Amino acid sequence: DGGITQSPKYLFRKEGQNVTLSCEQNLNHDAMYWYRQDPGQGLRLIYYSQIVNDFQKGDIAEGYSVSREKKESFPLTVTSAQKNPTAFYLCASQSVGGTGANVLTFGAGSRLTVL
Amino acid sequence: AQSVSQHNHHVILSEAASLELGCNYSYGGTVNLFWYVQYPGQHLQLLLKYFSGDPLVKGIKGFEAEFIKSKFSFNLRKPSVQWSDTAEYFCAVIFSGGYQKVTFGIGTKLQVIP
């Protein structure tokens, strides 16, 4: 089945540690996104990538980093510089052509808790 | 700045009541409009979308939305809600000139009481 796989589903981290969240898609979509979901704040865009080896900052990129070395993979690193990292992180992919163009397909999410 | 506003943050309805959730955006150019839904414990998924053409669009599970360009609005409606419609609903917009970047509203939690 085609879809997006995020791992881990739950992650606990001590303050001062970096952590990397995985996002893999087998939909052959060109674009991929990372959002952060907090209660009462909706989905806020962290980073997005339209093509391999290229990505842009979203609205809340500070304290995060990404890479896009392969079309199917878009890992997110939450660094120790992120002041409030406890959140639910959602990865999505998007086709930029065809009948499903511009529609986001989401993964199940990763819940990060900083202790 | 381009933004998306959802006015109702938490809505409680009885079954069979009618639903209308508001969504407005701030931008005078071309937009692509979406409503996504997140049922408890499930992935976010597309409810309906509008790109062009008939401004009244129909989605899954009896939902519809109307694009009113003059009001910069894309309100979601359902004539008669069911308990299974309990979920969080997000309005989302692609603003032209921003690649395909999708901007979301803060969401509306709908609780339907049997």
GROMACS .gro file of C-alpha atoms in nm:
model
  229
    1ASP     CA    1   0.000   0.000   0.000
    2GLY     CA    2   0.123   0.349  -0.080
    3GLY     CA    3   0.159   0.591   0.202
    4ILE     CA    4   0.376   0.777   0.446
    5THR     CA    5   0.559   0.612   0.734
    6GLN     CA    6   0.671   0.815   1.031
    7SER     CA    7   0.890   0.679   1.305
    8PRO     CA    8   0.910   0.659   1.593
    9LYS     CA    9   0.549   0.704   1.697
   10TYR     CA   10   0.648   0.812   2.048
   11LEU     CA   11   0.982   0.953   2.153
   12PHE     CA   12   1.115   1.081   2.481
   13ARG     CA   13   1.420   1.301   2.496
   14LYS     CA   14   1.622   1.471   2.764
   15GLU     CA   15   1.680   1.843   2.741
   16GLY     CA   16   1.990   1.926   2.541
   17GLN     CA   17   1.970   1.624   2.312
   18ASN     CA   18   1.909   1.631   1.940
   19VAL     CA   19   1.657   1.387   1.799
   20THR     CA   20   1.575   1.287   1.441
   21LEU     CA   21   1.226   1.196   1.325
   22SER     CA   22   1.198   0.978   1.019
   23CYS     CA   23   0.955   1.026   0.731
   24GLU     CA   24   0.943   0.793   0.431
   25GLN     CA   25   0.693   0.793   0.143
   26ASN     CA   26   0.637   0.549  -0.141
   27LEU     CA   27   0.386   0.761  -0.330
   28ASN     CA   28   0.645   0.904  -0.570
   29HIS     CA   29   0.545   1.252  -0.459
   30ASP     CA   30   0.785   1.537  -0.532
   31ALA     CA   31   0.706   1.760  -0.235
   32MET     CA   32   0.732   1.682   0.134
   33TYR     CA   33   0.642   1.881   0.443
   34TRP     CA   34   0.691   1.888   0.818
   35TYR     CA   35   0.424   2.041   1.039
   36ARG     CA   36   0.402   2.080   1.412
   37GLN     CA   37   0.060   2.039   1.575
   38ASP     CA   38  -0.008   2.196   1.915
   39PRO     CA   39  -0.348   2.223   2.087
   40GLY     CA   40  -0.522   2.544   1.987
   41GLN     CA   41  -0.256   2.637   1.732
   42GLY     CA   42  -0.342   2.416   1.439
   43LEU     CA   43  -0.067   2.298   1.206
   44ARG     CA   44   0.236   2.519   1.172
   45LEU     CA   45   0.483   2.464   0.891
   46ILE     CA   46   0.840   2.387   0.991
   47TYR     CA   47   1.013   2.301   0.662
   48TYR     CA   48   0.911   2.191   0.316
   49SER     CA   49   1.087   2.052   0.013
   50GLN     CA   50   0.971   2.068  -0.347
   51ILE     CA   51   1.251   1.857  -0.496
   52VAL     CA   52   1.548   1.650  -0.391
   53ASN     CA   53   1.841   1.845  -0.245
   54ASP     CA   54   1.630   2.155  -0.197
   55PHE     CA   55   1.417   2.274   0.096
   56GLN     CA   56   1.274   2.595   0.238
   57LYS     CA   57   1.206   2.721   0.586
   58GLY     CA   58   0.848   2.739   0.696
   59ASP     CA   59   0.699   2.965   0.959
   60ILE     CA   60   0.869   2.809   1.263
   61ALA     CA   61   1.201   2.668   1.137
   62GLU     CA   62   1.419   2.787   1.426
   63GLY     CA   63   1.568   2.497   1.618
   64TYR     CA   64   1.495   2.244   1.343
   65SER     CA   65   1.691   2.107   1.049
   66VAL     CA   66   1.606   1.881   0.755
   67SER     CA   67   1.766   1.706   0.461
   68ARG     CA   68   1.628   1.578   0.132
   69GLU     CA   69   1.889   1.347  -0.015
   70LYS     CA   70   1.633   1.106  -0.159
   71LYS     CA   71   1.290   1.168  -0.306
   72GLU     CA   72   1.122   0.929  -0.066
   73SER     CA   73   1.285   1.051   0.256
   74PHE     CA   74   1.261   1.378   0.450
   75PRO     CA   75   1.399   1.342   0.805
   76LEU     CA   76   1.353   1.618   1.062
   77THR     CA   77   1.607   1.687   1.335
   78VAL     CA   78   1.484   1.865   1.646
   79THR     CA   79   1.791   2.030   1.791
   80SER     CA   80   1.868   2.143   2.143
   81ALA     CA   81   1.814   2.499   2.018
   82GLN     CA   82   1.439   2.439   1.987
   83LYS     CA   83   1.301   2.599   2.303
   84ASN     CA   84   0.972   2.415   2.324
   85PRO     CA   85   1.011   2.087   2.136
   86THR     CA   86   0.737   1.884   2.307
   87ALA     CA   87   0.474   1.847   2.036
   88PHE     CA   88   0.308   1.625   1.778
   89TYR     CA   89   0.497   1.627   1.449
   90LEU     CA   90   0.329   1.550   1.119
   91CYS     CA   91   0.495   1.468   0.790
   92ALA     CA   92   0.311   1.502   0.460
   93SER     CA   93   0.378   1.457   0.093
   94GLN     CA   94   0.222   1.620  -0.209
   95SER     CA   95   0.201   1.552  -0.577
   96VAL     CA   96   0.267   1.861  -0.786
   97GLY     CA   97   0.097   1.727  -1.098
   98GLY     CA   98  -0.185   1.501  -1.208
   99THR     CA   99  -0.534   1.459  -1.071
  100GLY     CA  100  -0.422   1.458  -0.708
  101ALA     CA  101  -0.206   1.765  -0.741
  102ASN     CA  102  -0.162   1.986  -0.437
  103VAL     CA  103  -0.344   1.751  -0.200
  104LEU     CA  104  -0.144   1.657   0.108
  105THR     CA  105  -0.116   1.298   0.225
  106PHE     CA  106  -0.026   1.273   0.593
  107GLY     CA  107   0.159   1.024   0.805
  108ALA     CA  108   0.039   0.907   1.144
  109GLY     CA  109   0.263   1.149   1.330
  110SER     CA  110   0.538   1.135   1.590
  111ARG     CA  111   0.482   1.254   1.944
  112LEU     CA  112   0.796   1.398   2.102
  113THR     CA  113   0.816   1.460   2.474
  114VAL     CA  114   1.110   1.638   2.630
  115LEU     CA  115   1.170   1.540   2.990
  116ALA     CA  116   0.075   3.854   0.559
  117GLN     CA  117  -0.114   3.564   0.410
  118SER     CA  118  -0.318   3.389   0.676
  119VAL     CA  119  -0.609   3.154   0.733
  120SER     CA  120  -0.869   3.218   1.003
  121GLN     CA  121  -1.114   2.975   1.153
  122HIS     CA  122  -1.361   3.147   1.380
  123ASN     CA  123  -1.514   2.858   1.571
  124HIS     CA  124  -1.258   2.676   1.779
  125HIS     CA  125  -1.490   2.436   1.955
  126VAL     CA  126  -1.841   2.349   1.841
  127ILE     CA  127  -2.086   2.121   2.017
  128LEU     CA  128  -2.395   2.001   1.830
  129SER     CA  129  -2.665   1.743   1.878
  130GLU     CA  130  -2.712   1.477   1.613
  131ALA     CA  131  -2.920   1.592   1.316
  132ALA     CA  132  -2.829   1.957   1.372
  133SER     CA  133  -2.690   2.154   1.081
  134LEU     CA  134  -2.324   2.251   1.073
  135GLU     CA  135  -2.142   2.549   0.933
  136LEU     CA  136  -1.775   2.612   1.007
  137GLY     CA  137  -1.624   2.940   0.899
  138CYS     CA  138  -1.297   2.987   0.715
  139ASN     CA  139  -1.152   3.313   0.584
  140TYR     CA  140  -0.819   3.392   0.428
  141SER     CA  141  -0.630   3.713   0.371
  142TYR     CA  142  -0.509   3.733   0.012
  143GLY     CA  143  -0.643   3.890  -0.304
  144GLY     CA  144  -0.490   3.656  -0.556
  145THR     CA  145  -0.561   3.307  -0.677
  146VAL     CA  146  -0.600   3.040  -0.412
  147ASN     CA  147  -0.652   2.668  -0.382
  148LEU     CA  148  -0.880   2.584  -0.089
  149PHE     CA  149  -0.911   2.270   0.122
  150TRP     CA  150  -1.083   2.126   0.422
  151TYR     CA  151  -0.905   1.845   0.604
  152VAL     CA  152  -1.045   1.633   0.887
  153GLN     CA  153  -0.876   1.449   1.171
  154TYR     CA  154  -1.096   1.183   1.329
  155PRO     CA  155  -0.987   1.065   1.675
  156GLY     CA  156  -0.684   0.840   1.643
  157GLN     CA  157  -0.668   0.869   1.265
  158HIS     CA  158  -0.453   1.044   1.007
  159LEU     CA  159  -0.546   1.385   0.875
  160GLN     CA  160  -0.733   1.333   0.551
  161LEU     CA  161  -0.884   1.544   0.275
  162LEU     CA  162  -1.253   1.626   0.308
  163LEU     CA  163  -1.290   1.841  -0.003
  164LYS     CA  164  -1.106   2.090  -0.220
  165TYR     CA  165  -1.168   2.382  -0.452
  166PHE     CA  166  -0.935   2.488  -0.731
  167SER     CA  167  -1.164   2.651  -0.988
  168GLY     CA  168  -1.509   2.624  -1.148
  169ASP     CA  169  -1.832   2.575  -0.955
  170PRO     CA  170  -1.780   2.750  -0.619
  171LEU     CA  171  -1.998   2.495  -0.441
  172VAL     CA  172  -1.796   2.179  -0.392
  173LYS     CA  173  -1.902   1.850  -0.245
  174GLY     CA  174  -1.680   1.622  -0.046
  175ILE     CA  175  -1.697   1.294   0.135
  176LYS     CA  176  -1.959   1.199   0.397
  177GLY     CA  177  -2.214   1.462   0.286
  178PHE     CA  178  -1.995   1.766   0.347
  179GLU     CA  179  -1.991   2.063   0.113
  180ALA     CA  180  -1.821   2.401   0.104
  181GLU     CA  181  -1.884   2.724  -0.079
  182PHE     CA  182  -1.614   2.956  -0.209
  183ILE     CA  183  -1.722   3.319  -0.195
  184LYS     CA  184  -1.446   3.520  -0.357
  185SER     CA  185  -1.578   3.860  -0.251
  186LYS     CA  186  -1.577   3.754   0.112
  187PHE     CA  187  -1.249   3.558   0.097
  188SER     CA  188  -1.439   3.271   0.255
  189PHE     CA  189  -1.466   2.896   0.219
  190ASN     CA  190  -1.718   2.779   0.477
  191LEU     CA  191  -1.784   2.412   0.541
  192ARG     CA  192  -2.142   2.286   0.576
  193LYS     CA  193  -2.336   1.971   0.646
  194PRO     CA  194  -2.716   1.967   0.671
  195SER     CA  195  -2.739   1.700   0.940
  196VAL     CA  196  -2.443   1.587   1.150
  197GLN     CA  197  -2.390   1.242   1.295
  198TRP     CA  198  -2.202   1.128   1.603
  199SER     CA  199  -1.934   0.990   1.368
  200ASP     CA  200  -1.859   1.344   1.248
  201THR     CA  201  -1.691   1.418   1.581
  202ALA     CA  202  -1.344   1.528   1.474
  203GLU     CA  203  -1.116   1.826   1.426
  204TYR     CA  204  -1.161   2.017   1.102
  205PHE     CA  205  -0.889   2.226   0.940
  206CYS     CA  206  -0.923   2.481   0.663
  207ALA     CA  207  -0.614   2.509   0.443
  208VAL     CA  208  -0.505   2.736   0.159
  209ILE     CA  209  -0.242   2.742  -0.111
  210PHE     CA  210  -0.169   3.103  -0.200
  211SER     CA  211  -0.054   3.161  -0.558
  212GLY     CA  212   0.312   3.245  -0.591
  213GLY     CA  213   0.403   3.035  -0.289
  214TYR     CA  214   0.485   2.717  -0.476
  215GLN     CA  215   0.242   2.461  -0.341
  216LYS     CA  216   0.297   2.553   0.023
  217VAL     CA  217  -0.013   2.475   0.228
  218THR     CA  218  -0.112   2.708   0.513
  219PHE     CA  219  -0.355   2.579   0.775
  220GLY     CA  220  -0.601   2.745   1.009
  221ILE     CA  221  -0.596   2.659   1.378
  222GLY     CA  222  -0.872   2.403   1.347
  223THR     CA  223  -1.222   2.356   1.485
  224LYS     CA  224  -1.305   2.073   1.721
  225LEU     CA  225  -1.653   1.942   1.654
  226GLN     CA  226  -1.825   1.734   1.916
  227VAL     CA  227  -2.155   1.572   1.818
  228ILE     CA  228  -2.374   1.457   2.103
  229PRO     CA  229  -2.595   1.153   2.037
   0.00000   0.00000   0.00000
